[in-house]
CSV table of N, CA, C and O in Angstrom, one decimal:
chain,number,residue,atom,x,y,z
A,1,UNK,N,57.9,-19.1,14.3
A,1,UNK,CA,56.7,-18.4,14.0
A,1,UNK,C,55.6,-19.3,13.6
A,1,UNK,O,55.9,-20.4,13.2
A,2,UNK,N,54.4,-19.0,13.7
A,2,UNK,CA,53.5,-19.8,14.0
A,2,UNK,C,52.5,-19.2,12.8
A,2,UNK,O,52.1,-18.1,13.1
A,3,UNK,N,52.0,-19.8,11.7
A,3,UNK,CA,51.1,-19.1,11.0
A,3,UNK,C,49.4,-19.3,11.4
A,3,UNK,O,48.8,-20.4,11.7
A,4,UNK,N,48.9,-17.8,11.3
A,4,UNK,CA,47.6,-18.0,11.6
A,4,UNK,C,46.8,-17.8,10.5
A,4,UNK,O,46.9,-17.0,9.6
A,5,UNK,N,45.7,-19.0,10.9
A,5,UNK,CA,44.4,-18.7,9.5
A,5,UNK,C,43.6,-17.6,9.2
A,5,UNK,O,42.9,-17.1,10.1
A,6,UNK,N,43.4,-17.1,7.7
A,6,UNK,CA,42.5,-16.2,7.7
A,6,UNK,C,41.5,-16.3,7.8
A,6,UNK,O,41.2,-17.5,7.9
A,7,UNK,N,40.1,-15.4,8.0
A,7,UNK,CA,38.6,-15.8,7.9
A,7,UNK,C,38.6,-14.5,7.3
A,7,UNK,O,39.6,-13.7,7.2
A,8,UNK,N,37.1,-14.4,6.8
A,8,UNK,CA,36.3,-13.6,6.4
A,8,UNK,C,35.9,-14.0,4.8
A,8,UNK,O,36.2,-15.2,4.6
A,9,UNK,N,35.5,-13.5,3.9
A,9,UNK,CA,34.4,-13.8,2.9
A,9,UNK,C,35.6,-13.8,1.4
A,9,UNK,O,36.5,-12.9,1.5
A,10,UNK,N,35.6,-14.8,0.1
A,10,UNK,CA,36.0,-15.0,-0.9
A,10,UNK,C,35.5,-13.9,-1.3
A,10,UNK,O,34.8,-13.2,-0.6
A,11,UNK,N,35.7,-13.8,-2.6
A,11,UNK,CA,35.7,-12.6,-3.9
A,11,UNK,C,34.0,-13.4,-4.4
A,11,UNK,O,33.0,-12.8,-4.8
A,12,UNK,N,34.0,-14.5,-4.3
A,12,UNK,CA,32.4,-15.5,-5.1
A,12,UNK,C,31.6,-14.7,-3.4
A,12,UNK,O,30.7,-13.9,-3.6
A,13,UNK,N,31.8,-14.8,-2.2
A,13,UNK,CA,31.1,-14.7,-1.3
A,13,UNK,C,30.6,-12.9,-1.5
A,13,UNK,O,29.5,-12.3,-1.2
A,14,UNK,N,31.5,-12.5,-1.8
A,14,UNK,CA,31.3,-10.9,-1.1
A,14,UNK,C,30.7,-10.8,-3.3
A,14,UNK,O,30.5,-9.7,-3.6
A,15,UNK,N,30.6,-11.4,-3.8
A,15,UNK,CA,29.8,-10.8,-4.8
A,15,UNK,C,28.3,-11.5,-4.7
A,15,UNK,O,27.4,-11.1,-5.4
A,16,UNK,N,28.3,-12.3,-3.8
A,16,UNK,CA,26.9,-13.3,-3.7
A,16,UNK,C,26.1,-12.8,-2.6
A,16,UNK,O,24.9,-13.0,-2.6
A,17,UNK,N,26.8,-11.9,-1.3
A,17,UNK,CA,26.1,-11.2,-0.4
A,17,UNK,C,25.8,-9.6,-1.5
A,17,UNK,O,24.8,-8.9,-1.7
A,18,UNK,N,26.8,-9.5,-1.9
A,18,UNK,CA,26.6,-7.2,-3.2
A,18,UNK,C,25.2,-8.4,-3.0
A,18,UNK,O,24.5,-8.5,-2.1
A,19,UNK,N,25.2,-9.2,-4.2
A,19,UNK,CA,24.4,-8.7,-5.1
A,19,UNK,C,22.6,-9.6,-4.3
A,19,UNK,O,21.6,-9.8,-4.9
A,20,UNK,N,22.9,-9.8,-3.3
A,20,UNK,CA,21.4,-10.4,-2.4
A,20,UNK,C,21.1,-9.5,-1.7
A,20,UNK,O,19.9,-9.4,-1.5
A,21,UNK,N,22.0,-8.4,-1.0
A,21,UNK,CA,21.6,-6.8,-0.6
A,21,UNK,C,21.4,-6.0,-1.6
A,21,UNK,O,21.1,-4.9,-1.1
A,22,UNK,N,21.6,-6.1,-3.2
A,22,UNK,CA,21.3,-5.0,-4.3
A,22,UNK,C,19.2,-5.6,-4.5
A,22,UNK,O,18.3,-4.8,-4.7
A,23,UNK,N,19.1,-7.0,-4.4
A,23,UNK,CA,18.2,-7.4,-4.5
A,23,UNK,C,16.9,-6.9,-3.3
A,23,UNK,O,15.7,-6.6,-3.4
A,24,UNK,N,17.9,-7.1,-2.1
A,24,UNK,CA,16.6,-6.3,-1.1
A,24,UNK,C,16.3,-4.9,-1.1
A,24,UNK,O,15.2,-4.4,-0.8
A,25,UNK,N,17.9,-4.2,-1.5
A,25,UNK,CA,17.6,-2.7,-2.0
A,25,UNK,C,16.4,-2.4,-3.1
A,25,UNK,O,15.6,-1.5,-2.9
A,26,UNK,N,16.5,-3.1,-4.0
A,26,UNK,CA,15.6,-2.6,-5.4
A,26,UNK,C,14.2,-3.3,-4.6
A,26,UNK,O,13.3,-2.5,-4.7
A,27,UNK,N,13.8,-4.6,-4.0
A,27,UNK,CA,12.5,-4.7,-3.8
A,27,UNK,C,11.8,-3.5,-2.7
A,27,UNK,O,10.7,-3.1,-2.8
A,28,UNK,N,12.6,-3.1,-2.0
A,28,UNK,CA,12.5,-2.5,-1.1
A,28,UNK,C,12.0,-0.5,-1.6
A,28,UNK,O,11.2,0.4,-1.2
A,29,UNK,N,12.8,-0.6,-2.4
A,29,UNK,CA,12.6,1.1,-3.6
A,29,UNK,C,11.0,0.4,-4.1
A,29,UNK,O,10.2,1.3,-3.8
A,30,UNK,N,10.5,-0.6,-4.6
A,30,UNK,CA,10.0,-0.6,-5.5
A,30,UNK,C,8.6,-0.7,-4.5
A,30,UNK,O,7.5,-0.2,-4.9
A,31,UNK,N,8.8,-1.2,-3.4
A,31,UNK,CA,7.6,-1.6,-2.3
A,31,UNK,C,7.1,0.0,-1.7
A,31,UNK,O,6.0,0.4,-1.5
A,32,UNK,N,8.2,0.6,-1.5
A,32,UNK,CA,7.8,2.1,-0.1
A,32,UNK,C,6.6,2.6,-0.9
A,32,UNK,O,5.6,2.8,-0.2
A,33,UNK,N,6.6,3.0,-2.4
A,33,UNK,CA,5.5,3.8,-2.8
A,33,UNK,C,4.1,3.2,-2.6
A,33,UNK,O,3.2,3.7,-2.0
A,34,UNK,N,4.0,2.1,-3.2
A,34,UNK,CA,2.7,1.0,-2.7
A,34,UNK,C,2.5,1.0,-1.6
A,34,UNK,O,1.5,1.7,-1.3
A,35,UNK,N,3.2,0.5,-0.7
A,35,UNK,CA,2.9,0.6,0.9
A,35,UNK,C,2.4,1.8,1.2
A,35,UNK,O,1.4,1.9,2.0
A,36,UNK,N,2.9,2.7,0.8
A,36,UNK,CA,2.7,4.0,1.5
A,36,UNK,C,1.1,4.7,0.9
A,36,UNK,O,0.2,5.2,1.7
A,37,UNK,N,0.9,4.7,-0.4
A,37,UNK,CA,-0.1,4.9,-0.8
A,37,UNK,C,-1.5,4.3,-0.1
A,37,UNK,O,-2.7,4.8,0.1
A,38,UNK,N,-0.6,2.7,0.1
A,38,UNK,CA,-2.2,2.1,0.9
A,38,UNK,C,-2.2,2.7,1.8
A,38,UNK,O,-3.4,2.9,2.2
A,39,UNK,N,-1.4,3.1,2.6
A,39,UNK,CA,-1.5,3.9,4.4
A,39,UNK,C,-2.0,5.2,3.8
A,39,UNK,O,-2.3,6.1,4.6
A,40,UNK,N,-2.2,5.7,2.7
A,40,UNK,CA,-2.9,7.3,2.1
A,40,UNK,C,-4.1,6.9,2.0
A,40,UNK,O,-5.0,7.7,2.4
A,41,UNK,N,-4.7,5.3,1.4
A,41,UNK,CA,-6.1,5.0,1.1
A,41,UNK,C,-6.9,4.9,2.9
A,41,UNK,O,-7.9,5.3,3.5
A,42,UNK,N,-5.7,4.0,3.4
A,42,UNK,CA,-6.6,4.1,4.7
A,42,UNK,C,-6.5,5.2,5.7
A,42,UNK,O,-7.1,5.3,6.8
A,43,UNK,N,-5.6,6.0,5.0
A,43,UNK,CA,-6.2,7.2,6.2
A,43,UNK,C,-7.8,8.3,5.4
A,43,UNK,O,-8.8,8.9,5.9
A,44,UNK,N,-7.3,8.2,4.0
A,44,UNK,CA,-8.7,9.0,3.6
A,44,UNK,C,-10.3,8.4,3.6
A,44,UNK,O,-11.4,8.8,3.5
A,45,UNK,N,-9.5,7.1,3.7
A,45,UNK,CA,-11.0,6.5,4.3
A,45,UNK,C,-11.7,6.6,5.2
A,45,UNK,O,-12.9,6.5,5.5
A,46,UNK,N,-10.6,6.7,5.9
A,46,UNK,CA,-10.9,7.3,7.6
A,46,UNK,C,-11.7,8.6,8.0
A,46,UNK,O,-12.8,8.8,8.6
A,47,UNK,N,-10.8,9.3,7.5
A,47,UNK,CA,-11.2,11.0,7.2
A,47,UNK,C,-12.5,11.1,6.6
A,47,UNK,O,-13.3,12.0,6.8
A,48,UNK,N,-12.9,10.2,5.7
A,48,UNK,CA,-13.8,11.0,4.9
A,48,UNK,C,-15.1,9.9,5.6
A,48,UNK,O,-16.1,10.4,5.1
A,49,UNK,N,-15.3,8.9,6.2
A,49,UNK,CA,-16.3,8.2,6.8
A,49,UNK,C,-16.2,8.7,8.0
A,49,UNK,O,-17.3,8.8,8.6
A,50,UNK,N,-14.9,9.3,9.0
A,50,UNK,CA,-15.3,9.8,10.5
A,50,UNK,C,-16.0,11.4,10.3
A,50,UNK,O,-16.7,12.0,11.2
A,51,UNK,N,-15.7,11.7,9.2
A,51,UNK,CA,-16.2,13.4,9.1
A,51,UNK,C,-17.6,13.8,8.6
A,51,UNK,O,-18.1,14.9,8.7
A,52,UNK,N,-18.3,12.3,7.8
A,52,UNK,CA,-19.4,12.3,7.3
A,52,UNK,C,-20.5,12.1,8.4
A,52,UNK,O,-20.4,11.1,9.2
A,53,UNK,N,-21.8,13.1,8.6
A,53,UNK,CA,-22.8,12.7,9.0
A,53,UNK,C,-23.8,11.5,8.8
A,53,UNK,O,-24.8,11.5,8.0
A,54,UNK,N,-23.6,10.6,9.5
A,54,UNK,CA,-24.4,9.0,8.8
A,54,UNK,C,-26.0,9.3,9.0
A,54,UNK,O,-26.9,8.5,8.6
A,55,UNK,N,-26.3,10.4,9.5
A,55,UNK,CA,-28.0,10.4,8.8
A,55,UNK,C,-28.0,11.2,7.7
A,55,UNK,O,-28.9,11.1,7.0
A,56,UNK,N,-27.0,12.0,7.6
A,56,UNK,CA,-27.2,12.8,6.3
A,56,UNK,C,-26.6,12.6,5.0
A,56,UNK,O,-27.2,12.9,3.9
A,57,UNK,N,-25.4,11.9,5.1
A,57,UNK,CA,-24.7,12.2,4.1
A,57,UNK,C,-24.7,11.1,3.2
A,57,UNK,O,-24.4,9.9,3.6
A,58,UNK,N,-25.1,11.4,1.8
A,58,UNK,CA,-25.3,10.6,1.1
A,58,UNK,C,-24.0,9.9,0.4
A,58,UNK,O,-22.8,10.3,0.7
A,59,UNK,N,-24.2,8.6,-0.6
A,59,UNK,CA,-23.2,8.0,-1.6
A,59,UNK,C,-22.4,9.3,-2.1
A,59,UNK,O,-21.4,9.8,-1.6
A,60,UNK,N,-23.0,9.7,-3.1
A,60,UNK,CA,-22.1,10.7,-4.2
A,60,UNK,C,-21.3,11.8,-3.2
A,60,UNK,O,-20.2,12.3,-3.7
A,61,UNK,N,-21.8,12.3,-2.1
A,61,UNK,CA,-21.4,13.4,-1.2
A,61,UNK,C,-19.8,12.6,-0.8
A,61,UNK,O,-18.8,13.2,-0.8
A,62,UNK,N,-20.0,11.2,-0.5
A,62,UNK,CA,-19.0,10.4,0.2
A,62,UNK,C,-18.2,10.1,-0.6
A,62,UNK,O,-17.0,10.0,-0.2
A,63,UNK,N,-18.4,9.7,-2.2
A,63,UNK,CA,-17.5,9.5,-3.4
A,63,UNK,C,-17.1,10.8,-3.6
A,63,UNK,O,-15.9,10.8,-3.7
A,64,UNK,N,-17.7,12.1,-3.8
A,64,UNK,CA,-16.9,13.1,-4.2
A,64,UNK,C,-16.0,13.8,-3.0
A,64,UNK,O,-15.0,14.6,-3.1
A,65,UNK,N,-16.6,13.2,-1.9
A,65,UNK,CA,-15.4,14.2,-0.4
A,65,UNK,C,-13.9,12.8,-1.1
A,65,UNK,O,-12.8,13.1,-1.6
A,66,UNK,N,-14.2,12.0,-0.9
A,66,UNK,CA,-13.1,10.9,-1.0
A,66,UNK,C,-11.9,11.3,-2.8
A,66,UNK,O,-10.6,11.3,-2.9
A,67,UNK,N,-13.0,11.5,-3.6
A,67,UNK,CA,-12.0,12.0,-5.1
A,67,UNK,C,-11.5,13.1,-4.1
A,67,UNK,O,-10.4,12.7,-3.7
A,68,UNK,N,-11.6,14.2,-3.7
A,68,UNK,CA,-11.2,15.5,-3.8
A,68,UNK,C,-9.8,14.5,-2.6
A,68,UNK,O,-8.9,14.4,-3.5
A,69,UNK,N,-9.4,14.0,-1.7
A,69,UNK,CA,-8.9,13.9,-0.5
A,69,UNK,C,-7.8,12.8,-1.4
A,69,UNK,O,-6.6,12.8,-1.2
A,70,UNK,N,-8.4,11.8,-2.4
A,70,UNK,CA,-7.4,11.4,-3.1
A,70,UNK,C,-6.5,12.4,-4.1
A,70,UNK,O,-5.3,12.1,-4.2
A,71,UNK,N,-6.9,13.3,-4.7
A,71,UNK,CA,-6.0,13.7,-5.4
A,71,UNK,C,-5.1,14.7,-4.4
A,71,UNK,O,-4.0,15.1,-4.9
A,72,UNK,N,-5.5,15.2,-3.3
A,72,UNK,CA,-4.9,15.5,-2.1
A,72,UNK,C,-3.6,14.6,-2.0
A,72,UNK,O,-2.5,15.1,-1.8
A,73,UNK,N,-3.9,13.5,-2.1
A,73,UNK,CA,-2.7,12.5,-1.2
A,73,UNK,C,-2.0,12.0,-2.2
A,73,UNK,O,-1.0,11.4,-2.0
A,74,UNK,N,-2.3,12.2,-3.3
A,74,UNK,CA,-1.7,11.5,-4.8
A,74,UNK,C,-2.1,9.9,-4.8
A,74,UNK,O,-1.3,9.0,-5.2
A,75,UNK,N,-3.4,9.7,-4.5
A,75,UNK,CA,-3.8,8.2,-4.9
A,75,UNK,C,-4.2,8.1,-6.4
A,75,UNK,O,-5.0,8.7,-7.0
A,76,UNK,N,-3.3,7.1,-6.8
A,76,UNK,CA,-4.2,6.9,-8.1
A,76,UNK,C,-4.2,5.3,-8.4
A,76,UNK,O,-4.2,4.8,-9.6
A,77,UNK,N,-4.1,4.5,-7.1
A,77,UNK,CA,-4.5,3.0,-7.4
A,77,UNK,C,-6.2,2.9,-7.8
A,77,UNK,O,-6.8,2.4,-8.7
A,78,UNK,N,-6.6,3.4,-7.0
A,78,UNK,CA,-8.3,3.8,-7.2
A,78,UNK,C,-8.9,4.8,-7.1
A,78,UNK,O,-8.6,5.9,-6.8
A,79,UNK,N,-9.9,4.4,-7.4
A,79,UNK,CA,-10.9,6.4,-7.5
A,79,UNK,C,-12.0,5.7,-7.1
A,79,UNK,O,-12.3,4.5,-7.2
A,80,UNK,N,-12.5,6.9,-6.6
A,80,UNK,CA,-13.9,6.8,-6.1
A,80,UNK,C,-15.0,6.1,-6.2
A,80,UNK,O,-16.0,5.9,-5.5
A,81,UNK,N,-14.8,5.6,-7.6
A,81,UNK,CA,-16.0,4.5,-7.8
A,81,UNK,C,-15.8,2.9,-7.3
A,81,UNK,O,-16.6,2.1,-7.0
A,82,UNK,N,-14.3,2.8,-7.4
A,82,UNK,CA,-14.2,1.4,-6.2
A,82,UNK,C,-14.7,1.4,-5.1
A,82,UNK,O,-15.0,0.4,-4.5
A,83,UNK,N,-14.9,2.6,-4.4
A,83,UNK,CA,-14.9,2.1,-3.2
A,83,UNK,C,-16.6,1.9,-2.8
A,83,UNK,O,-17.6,2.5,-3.3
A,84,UNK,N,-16.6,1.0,-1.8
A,84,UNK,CA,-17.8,0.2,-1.4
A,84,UNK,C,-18.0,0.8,-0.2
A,84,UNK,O,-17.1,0.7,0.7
A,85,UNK,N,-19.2,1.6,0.0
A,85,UNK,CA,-20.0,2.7,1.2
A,85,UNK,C,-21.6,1.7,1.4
A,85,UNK,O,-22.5,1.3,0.7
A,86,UNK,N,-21.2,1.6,3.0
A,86,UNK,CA,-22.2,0.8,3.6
A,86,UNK,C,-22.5,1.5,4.4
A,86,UNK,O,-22.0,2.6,4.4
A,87,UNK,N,-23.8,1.0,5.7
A,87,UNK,CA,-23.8,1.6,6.7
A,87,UNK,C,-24.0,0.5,7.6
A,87,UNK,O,-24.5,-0.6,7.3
A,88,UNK,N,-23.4,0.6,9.1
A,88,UNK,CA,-23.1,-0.8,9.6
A,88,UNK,C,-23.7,-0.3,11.0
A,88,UNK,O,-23.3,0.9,10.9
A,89,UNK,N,-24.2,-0.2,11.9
A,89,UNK,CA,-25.0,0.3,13.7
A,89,UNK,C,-24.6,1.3,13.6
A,89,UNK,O,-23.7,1.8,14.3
A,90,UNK,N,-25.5,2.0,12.3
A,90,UNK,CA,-25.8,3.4,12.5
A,90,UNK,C,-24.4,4.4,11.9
A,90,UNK,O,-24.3,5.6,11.9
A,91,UNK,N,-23.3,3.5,11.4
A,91,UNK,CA,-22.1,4.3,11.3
A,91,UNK,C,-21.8,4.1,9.7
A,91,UNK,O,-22.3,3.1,9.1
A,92,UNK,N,-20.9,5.1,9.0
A,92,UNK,CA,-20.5,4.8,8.0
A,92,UNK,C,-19.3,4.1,7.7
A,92,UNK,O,-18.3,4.4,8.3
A,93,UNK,N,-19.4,2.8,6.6
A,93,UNK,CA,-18.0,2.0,6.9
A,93,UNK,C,-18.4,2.6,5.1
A,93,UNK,O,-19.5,2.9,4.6
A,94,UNK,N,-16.7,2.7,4.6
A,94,UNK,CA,-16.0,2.6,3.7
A,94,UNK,C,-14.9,1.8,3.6
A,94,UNK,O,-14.0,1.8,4.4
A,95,UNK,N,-14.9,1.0,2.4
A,95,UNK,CA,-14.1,0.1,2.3
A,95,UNK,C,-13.6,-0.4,0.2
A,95,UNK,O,-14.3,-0.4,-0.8
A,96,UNK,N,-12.4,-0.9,0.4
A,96,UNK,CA,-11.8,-1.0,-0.7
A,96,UNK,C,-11.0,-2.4,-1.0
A,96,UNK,O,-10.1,-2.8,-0.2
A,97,UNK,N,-11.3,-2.9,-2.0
A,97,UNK,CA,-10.3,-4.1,-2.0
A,97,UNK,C,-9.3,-4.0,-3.7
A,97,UNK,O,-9.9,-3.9,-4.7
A,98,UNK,N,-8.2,-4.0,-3.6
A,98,UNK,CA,-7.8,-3.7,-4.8
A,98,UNK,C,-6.0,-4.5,-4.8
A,98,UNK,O,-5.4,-4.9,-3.8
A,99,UNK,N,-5.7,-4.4,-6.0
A,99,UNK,CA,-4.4,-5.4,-6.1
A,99,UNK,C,-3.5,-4.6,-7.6
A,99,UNK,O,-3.9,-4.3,-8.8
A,100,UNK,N,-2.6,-4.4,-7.0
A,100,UNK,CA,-1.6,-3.5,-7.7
A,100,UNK,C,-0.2,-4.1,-7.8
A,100,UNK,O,0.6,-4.5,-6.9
A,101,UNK,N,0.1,-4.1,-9.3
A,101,UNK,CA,1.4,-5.1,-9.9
A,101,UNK,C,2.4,-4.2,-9.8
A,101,UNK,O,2.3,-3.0,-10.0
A,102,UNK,N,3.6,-4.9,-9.2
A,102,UNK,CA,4.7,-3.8,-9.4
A,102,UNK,C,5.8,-4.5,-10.0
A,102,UNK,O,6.5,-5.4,-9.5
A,103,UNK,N,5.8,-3.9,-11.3
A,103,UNK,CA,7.3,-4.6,-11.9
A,103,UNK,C,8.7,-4.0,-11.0
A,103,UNK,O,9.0,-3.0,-10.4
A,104,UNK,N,9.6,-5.6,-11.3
A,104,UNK,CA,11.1,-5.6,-10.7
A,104,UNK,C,12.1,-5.6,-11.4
A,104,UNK,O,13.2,-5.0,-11.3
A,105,UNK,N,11.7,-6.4,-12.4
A,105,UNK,CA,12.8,-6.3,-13.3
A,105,UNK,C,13.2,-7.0,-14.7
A,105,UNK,O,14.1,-7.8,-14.5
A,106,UNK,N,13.0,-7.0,-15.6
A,106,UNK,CA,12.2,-7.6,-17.1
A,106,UNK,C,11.6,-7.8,-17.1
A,106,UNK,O,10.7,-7.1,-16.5
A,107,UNK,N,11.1,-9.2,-17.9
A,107,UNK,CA,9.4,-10.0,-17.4
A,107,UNK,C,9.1,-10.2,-15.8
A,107,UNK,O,8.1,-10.9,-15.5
A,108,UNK,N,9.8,-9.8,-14.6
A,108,UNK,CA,9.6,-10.1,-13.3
A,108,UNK,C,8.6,-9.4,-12.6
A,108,UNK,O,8.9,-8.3,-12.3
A,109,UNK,N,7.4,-9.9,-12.1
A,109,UNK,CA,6.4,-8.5,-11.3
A,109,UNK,C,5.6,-8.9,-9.9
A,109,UNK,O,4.8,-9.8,-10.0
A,110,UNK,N,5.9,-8.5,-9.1
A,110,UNK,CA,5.1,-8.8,-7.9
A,110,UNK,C,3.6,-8.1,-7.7
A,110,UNK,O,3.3,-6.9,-7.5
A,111,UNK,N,2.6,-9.3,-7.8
A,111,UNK,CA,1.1,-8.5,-7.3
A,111,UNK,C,1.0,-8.7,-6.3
A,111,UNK,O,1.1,-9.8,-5.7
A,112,UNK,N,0.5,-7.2,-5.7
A,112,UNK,CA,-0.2,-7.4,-4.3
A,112,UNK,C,-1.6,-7.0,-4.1
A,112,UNK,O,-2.3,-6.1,-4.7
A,113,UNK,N,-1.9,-7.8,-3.3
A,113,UNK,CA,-3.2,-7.4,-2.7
A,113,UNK,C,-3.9,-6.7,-2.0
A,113,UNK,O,-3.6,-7.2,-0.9
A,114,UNK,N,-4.5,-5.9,-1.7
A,114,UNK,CA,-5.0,-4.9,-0.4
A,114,UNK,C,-6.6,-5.1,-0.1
A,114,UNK,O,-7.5,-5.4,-0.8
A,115,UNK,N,-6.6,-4.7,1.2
A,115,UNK,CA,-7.9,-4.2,1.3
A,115,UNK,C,-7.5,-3.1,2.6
A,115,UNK,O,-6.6,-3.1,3.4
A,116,UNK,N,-8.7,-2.0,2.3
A,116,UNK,CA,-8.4,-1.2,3.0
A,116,UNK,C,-10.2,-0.8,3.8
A,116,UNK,O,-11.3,-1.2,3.3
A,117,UNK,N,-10.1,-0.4,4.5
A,117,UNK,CA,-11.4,0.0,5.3
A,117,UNK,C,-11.4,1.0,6.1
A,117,UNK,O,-10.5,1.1,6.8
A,118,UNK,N,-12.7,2.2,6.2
A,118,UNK,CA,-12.3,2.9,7.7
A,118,UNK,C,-12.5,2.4,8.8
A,118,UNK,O,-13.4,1.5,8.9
A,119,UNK,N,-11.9,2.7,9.8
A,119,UNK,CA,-11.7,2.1,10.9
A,119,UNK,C,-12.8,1.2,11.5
A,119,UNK,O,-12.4,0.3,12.3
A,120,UNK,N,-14.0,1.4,11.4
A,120,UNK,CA,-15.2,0.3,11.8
A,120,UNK,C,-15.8,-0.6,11.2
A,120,UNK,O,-16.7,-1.3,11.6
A,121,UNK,N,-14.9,-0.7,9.6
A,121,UNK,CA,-15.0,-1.7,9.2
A,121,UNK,C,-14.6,-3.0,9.0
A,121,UNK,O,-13.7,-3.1,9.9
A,122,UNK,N,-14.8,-4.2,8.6
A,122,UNK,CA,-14.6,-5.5,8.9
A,122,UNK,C,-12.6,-5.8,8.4
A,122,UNK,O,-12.1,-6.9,8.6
């Protein structure tokens, strides 16, 4: 009889892969809401500078369409007074730059950065 060698992973290996997939699991829970909210900022920015008339519509008209569409989407990284309303060849650009901490795990916290703009913005 001829003995054959085993493969596959130690008791140290298969607790050192758990616990580096428990680690991309939890950043990953902790990331979707963030991410997802900025894809909520840049669509209401969207909406609310493609739907606005740029000879008519004023700042406060564009701050208060934008509050009403954030509490719509459940944004509450920013409100309406962050955001920066220009006018660029005749069009409305709306735009936002903001940075949002997300704790991981005791003293541990990842900041991120964003900027967001409607679509004709820089």
């Amino acid at each position: 009889m001829t003995r054959k060698s085993q493969s596959g992973l130690s008791l140290v290996g298969v607790l050192l892969v758990g616990s580096m997939a428990a680690a991309v699991v939890l950043l990953g829970l902790r990331l979707v809401p963030v991410v997802s909210e900025y894809f909520g900022i840049k669509r209401a920015l969207a909406s609310v500078a493609g739907a606005a008339n740029p000879q008519t519509a004023t700042v406060p008209e564009l701050r208060n369409a934008f509050a009403k569409r954030a509490i719509v989407d459940d944004i509450s990284s920013i409100t309406a007074s962050d955001v920066d309303i220009t006018k660029e060849n005749g069009r409305i650009v709306m735009s936002v730059d903001y940075s949002r901490k997300v704790p991981l795990f005791s003293n541990v916290s990842l900041m991120i950065e964003f900027s967001a703009s409607s679509p004709d913005g820089h």
